[in-house]
Coordinates of C-alpha atoms in Angstrom, one line a residue:
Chain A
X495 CA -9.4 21.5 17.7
X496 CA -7.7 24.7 16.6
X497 CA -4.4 25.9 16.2
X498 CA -4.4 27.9 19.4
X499 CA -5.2 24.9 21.4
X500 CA -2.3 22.5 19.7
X501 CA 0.0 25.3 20.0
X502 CA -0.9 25.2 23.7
X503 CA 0.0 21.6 24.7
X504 CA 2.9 20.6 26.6
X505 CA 5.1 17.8 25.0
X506 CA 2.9 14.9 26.9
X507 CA -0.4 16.0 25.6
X508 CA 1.0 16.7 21.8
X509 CA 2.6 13.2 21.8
X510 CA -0.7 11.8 22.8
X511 CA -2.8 13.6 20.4
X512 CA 0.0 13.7 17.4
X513 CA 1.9 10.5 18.4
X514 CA 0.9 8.4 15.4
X515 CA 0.4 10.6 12.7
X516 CA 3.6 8.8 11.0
X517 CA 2.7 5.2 12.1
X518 CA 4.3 4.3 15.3
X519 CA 6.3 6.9 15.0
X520 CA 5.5 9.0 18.2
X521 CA 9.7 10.3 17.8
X522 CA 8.7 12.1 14.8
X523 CA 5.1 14.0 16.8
X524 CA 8.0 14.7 19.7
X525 CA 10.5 16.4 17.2
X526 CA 7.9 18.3 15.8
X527 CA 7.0 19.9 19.0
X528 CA 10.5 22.2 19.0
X529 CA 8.8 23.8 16.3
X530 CA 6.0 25.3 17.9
X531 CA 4.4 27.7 17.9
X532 CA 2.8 26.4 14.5
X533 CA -0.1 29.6 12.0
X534 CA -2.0 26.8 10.9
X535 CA -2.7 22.9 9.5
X536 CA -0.3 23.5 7.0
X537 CA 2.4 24.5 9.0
X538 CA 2.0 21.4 11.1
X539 CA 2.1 19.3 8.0
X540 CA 5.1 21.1 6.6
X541 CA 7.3 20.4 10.0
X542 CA 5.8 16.9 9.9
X543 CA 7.4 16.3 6.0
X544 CA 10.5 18.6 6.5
X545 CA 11.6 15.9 9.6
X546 CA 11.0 12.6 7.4
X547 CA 12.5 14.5 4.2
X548 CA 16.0 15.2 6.4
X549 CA 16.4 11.9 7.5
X550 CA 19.1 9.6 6.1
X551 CA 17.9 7.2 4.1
X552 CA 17.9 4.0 6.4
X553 CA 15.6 6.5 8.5
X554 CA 13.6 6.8 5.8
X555 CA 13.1 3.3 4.8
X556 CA 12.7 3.0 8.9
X557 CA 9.7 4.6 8.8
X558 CA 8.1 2.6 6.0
X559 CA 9.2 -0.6 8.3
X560 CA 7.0 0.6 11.3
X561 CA 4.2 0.1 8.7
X562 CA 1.8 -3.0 8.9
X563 CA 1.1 -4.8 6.0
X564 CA -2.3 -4.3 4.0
X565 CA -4.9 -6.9 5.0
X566 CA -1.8 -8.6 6.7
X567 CA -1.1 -10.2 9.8
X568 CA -2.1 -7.4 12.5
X569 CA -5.3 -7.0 10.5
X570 CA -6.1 -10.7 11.4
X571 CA -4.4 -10.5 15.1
X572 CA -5.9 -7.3 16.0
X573 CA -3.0 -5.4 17.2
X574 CA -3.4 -2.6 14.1
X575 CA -3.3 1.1 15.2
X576 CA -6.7 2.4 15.6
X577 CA -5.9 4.6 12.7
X578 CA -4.5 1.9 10.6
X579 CA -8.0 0.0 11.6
X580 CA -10.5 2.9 10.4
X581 CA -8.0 3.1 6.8
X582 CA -8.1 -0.5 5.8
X583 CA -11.5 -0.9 7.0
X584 CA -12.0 2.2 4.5
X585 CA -10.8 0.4 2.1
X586 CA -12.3 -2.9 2.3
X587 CA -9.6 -4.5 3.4
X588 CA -11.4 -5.7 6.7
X589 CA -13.9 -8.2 4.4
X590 CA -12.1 -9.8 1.6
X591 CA -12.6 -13.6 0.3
X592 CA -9.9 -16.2 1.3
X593 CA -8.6 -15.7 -2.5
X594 CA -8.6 -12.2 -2.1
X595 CA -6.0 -12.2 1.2
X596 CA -3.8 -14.7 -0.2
X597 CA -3.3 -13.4 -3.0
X598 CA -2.5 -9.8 -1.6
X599 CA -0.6 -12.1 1.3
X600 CA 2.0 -13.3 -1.6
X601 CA 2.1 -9.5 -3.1
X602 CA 3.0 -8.2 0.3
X603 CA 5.8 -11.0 0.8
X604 CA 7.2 -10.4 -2.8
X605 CA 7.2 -6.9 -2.2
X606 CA 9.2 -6.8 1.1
X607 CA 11.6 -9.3 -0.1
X608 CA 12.0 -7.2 -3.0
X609 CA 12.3 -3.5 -1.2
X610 CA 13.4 -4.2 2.1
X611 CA 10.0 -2.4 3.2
X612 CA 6.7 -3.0 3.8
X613 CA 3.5 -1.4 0.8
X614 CA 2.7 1.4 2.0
X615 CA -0.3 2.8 0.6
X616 CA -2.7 5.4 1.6
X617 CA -5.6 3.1 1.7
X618 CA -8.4 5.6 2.1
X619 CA -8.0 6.8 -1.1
X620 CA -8.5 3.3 -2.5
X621 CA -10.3 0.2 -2.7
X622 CA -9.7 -3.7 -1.9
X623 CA -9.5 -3.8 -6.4
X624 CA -7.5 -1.3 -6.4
X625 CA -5.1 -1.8 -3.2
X626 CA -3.7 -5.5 -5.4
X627 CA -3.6 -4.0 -8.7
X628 CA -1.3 -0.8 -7.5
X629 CA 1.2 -2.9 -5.3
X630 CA 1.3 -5.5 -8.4
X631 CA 2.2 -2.8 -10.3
X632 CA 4.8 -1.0 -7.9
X633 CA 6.1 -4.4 -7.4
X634 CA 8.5 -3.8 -10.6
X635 CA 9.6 -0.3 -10.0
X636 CA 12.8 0.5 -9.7
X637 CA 14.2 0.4 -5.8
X638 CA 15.1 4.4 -5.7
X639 CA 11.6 5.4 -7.1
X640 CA 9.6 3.2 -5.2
X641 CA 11.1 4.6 -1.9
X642 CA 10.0 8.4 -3.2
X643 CA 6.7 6.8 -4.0
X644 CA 6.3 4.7 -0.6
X645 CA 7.3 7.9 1.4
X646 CA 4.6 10.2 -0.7
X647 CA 1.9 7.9 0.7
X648 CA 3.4 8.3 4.1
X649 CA 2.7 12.1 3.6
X650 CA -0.7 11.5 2.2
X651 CA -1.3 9.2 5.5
X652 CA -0.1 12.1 7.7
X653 CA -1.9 14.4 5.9
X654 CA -5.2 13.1 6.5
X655 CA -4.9 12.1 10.2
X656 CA -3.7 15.6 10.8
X657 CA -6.9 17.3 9.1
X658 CA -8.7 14.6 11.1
X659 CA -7.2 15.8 14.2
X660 CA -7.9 19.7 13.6
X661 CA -11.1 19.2 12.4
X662 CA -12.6 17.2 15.2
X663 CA -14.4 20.0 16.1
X664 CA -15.5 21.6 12.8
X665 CA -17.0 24.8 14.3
X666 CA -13.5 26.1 15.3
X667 CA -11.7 26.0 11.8
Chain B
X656 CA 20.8 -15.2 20.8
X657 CA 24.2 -14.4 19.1
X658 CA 24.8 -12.3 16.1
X659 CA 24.6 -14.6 13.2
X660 CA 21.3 -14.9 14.6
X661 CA 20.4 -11.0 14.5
X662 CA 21.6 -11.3 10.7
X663 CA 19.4 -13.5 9.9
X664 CA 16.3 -11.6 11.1
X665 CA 13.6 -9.9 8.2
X666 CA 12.7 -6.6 9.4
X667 CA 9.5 -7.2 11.0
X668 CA 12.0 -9.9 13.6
X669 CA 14.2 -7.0 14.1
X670 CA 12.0 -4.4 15.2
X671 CA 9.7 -6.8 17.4
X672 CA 13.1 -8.0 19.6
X673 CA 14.9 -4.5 18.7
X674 CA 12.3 -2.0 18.6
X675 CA 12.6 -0.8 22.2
X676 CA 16.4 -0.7 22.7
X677 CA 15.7 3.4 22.6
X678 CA 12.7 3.5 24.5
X679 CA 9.0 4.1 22.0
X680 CA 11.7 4.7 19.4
X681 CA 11.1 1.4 17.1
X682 CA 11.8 3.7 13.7
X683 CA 15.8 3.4 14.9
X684 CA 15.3 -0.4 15.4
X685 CA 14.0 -0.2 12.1
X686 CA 16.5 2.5 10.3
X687 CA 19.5 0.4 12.1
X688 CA 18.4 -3.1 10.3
X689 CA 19.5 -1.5 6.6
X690 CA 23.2 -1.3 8.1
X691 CA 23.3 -5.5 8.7
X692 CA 25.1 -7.5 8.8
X693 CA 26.4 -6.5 12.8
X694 CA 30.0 -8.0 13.7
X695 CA 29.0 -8.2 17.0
X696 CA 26.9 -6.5 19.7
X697 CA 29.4 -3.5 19.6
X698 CA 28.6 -2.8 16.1
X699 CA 25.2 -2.9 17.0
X700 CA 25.4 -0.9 19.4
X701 CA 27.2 1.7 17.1
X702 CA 24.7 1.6 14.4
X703 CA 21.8 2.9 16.8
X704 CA 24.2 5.8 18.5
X705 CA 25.0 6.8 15.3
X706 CA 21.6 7.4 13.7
X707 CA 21.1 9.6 17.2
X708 CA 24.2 11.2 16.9
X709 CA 22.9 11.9 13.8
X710 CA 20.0 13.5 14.3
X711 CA 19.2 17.4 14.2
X712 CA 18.3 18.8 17.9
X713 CA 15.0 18.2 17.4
X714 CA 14.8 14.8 17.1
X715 CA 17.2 14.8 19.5
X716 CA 15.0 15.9 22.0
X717 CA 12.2 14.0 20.3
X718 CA 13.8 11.1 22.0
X719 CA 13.9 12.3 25.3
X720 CA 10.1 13.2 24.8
X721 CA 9.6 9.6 24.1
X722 CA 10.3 8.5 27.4
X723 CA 8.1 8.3 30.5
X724 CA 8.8 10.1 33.7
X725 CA 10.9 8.3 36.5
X726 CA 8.5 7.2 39.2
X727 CA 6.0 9.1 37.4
X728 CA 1.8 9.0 36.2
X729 CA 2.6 5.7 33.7
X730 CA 4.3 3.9 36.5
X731 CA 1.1 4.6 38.5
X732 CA -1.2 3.5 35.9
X733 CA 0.5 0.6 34.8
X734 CA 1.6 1.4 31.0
X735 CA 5.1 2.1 31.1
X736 CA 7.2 -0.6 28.6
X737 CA 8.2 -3.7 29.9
X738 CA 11.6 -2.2 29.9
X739 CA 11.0 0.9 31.8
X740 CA 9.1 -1.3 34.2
X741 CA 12.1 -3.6 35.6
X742 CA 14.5 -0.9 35.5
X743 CA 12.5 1.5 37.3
X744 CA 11.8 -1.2 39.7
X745 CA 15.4 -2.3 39.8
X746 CA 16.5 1.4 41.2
X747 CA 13.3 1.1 44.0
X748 CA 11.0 3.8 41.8
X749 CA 8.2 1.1 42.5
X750 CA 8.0 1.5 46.2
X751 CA 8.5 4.9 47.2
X752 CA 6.4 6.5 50.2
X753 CA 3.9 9.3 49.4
X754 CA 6.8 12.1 50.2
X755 CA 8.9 10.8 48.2
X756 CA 7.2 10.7 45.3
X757 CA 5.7 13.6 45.6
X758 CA 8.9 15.5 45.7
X759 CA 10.0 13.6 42.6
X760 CA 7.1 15.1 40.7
X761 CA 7.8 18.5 41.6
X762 CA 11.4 17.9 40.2
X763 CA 10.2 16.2 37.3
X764 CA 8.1 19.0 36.4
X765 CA 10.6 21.9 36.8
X766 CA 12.5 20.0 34.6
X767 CA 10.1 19.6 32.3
X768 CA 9.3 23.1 32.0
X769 CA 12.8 24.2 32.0
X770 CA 14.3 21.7 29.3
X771 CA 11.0 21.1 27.2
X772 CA 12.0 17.4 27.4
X773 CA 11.5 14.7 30.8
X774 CA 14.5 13.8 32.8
X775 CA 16.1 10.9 31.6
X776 CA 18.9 8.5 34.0
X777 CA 19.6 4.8 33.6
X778 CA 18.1 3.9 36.7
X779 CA 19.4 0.8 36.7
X780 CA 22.7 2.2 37.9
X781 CA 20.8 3.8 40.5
X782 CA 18.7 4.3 43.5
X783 CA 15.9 6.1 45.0
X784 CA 18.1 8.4 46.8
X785 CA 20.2 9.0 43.6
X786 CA 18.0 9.5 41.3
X787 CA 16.1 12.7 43.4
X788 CA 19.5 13.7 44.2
X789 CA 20.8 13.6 40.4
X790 CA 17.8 15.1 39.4
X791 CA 18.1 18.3 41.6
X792 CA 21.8 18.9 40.3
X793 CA 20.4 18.0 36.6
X794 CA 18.1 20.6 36.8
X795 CA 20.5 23.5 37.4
X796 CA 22.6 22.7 34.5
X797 CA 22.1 24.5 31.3
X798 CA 20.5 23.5 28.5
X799 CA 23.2 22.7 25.7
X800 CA 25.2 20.4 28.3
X801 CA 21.9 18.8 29.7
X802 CA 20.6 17.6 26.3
X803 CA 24.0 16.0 25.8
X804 CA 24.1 14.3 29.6
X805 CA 20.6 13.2 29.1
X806 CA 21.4 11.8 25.8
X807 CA 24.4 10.4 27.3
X808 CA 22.0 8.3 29.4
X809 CA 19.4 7.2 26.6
X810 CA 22.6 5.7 25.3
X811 CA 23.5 3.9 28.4
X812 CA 20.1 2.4 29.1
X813 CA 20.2 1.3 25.0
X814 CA 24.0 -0.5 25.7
X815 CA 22.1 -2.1 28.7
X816 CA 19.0 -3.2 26.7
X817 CA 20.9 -4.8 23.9
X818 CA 23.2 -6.5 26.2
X819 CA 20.2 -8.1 28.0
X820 CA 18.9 -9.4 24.4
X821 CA 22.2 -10.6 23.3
X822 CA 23.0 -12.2 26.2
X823 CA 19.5 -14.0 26.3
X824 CA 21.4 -17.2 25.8
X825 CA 24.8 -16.9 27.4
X826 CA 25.8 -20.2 26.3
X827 CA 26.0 -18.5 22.8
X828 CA 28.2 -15.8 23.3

């Protein structure tokens, strides 16, 4: 897809195709869409971070919410974005041992009842070793840093289903 | 369910009962819980206007673009919310004849095209012959008044939403 064509959609058809480039947060893809027209991927991106980098914080730390756990419940049930799906899956997350998912299961609870906020991680930069040792570690951070942190992988997130999105179709870029 | 209850939620409780009160809009659900606890469902209710009130335009109108059209293509196919589904049956949207509907489309899409955003009413105070007729006067107003009329009405259709939840059990209240 090329810029031309996004810059052409009504509202409907950029929510559909941009709706959950923040995770379940189609708002976001919708308040974008003022913006148009947009020169190129980076533009996008940069309207996509300058709306989550206004918010107040409690919409901050709402976006984070709207984020499934790791190798969590939805994993298990699944209701995961088909996004979300393809990440963890990415990342291993889909086949660990018993040991493995409780032990990440008792991470993830520490960390929300710590931050108020589910892990947020981009996961297809990682692996299933590497997805317990890094929220271990952010685990102890302080609260105000570990919202910065959390809201970078949000970016990173966005930032790949967006070059996803305008390079489905490779020839046109 | 009464307030203390709300209070108690985790944020994943919240935005599951919550996360529709501004329709496909969980992240306010979500940004609202860091403001607990509620006194009552007025505070509530204040919390979520706020965060819209708070918004710039474009996320604003991002809200609007979250919701479906009245009598509209996701009626027809069968994926509006749950919400949006009794309360456009509730104002006889569900059972229009083929005229009818088709001249609702044509107003929805001037709108549309006119405001960049769908026309938004709390049908539930409404009915089939009001909402084409409130939609033909809508659509001559200009813009800055419309976006506040129409946010006017994502606000009613909230109030409406969170009274059905808290008054789920009325023995409570």
């Amino acid at each position: 897809m090329d810029i031309e064509k996004v810059n052409s959609m009504d509202f409907g058809e950029f929510v559909d195709v941009f709706g959950n480039v923040i995770e379940r947060c189609p708002l976001i893809a919708a308040a974008v869409w003022s913006q148009r027209p947009f020169s190129d991927l980076e533009d996008l991106k940069k309207h996509f971070f300058a709306f989550i980098d206004a918010l107040p914080q409690s919409g901050q730390e709402g976006i984070l919410r709207c984020h499934p756990d790791l190798a969590g419940s939805e994993l298990r049930r699944g209701t995961l974005t088909a996004e979300s799906q393809r990440e963890q899956s990415a990342a291993g997350l889909t086949s660990l041992g018993a040991d493995e998912r409780l032990r990440l299961a008792e991470l993830n609870a520490q960390y929300r009842a710590r931050f108020g906020f589910p892990f947020v991680l981009a996961a297809r930069f990682s692996d299933r070793a590497a997805v317990s040792r890094e929220l271990a570690r952010r685990l102890l951070c302080p609260s105000a840093q570990e919202l910065r942190t959390a809201l970078g992988e949000v970016k990173k997130i966005g930032s790949l289903r967006l070059a996803d999105l305008l390079r489905a179709d490779p020839a046109k870029l």
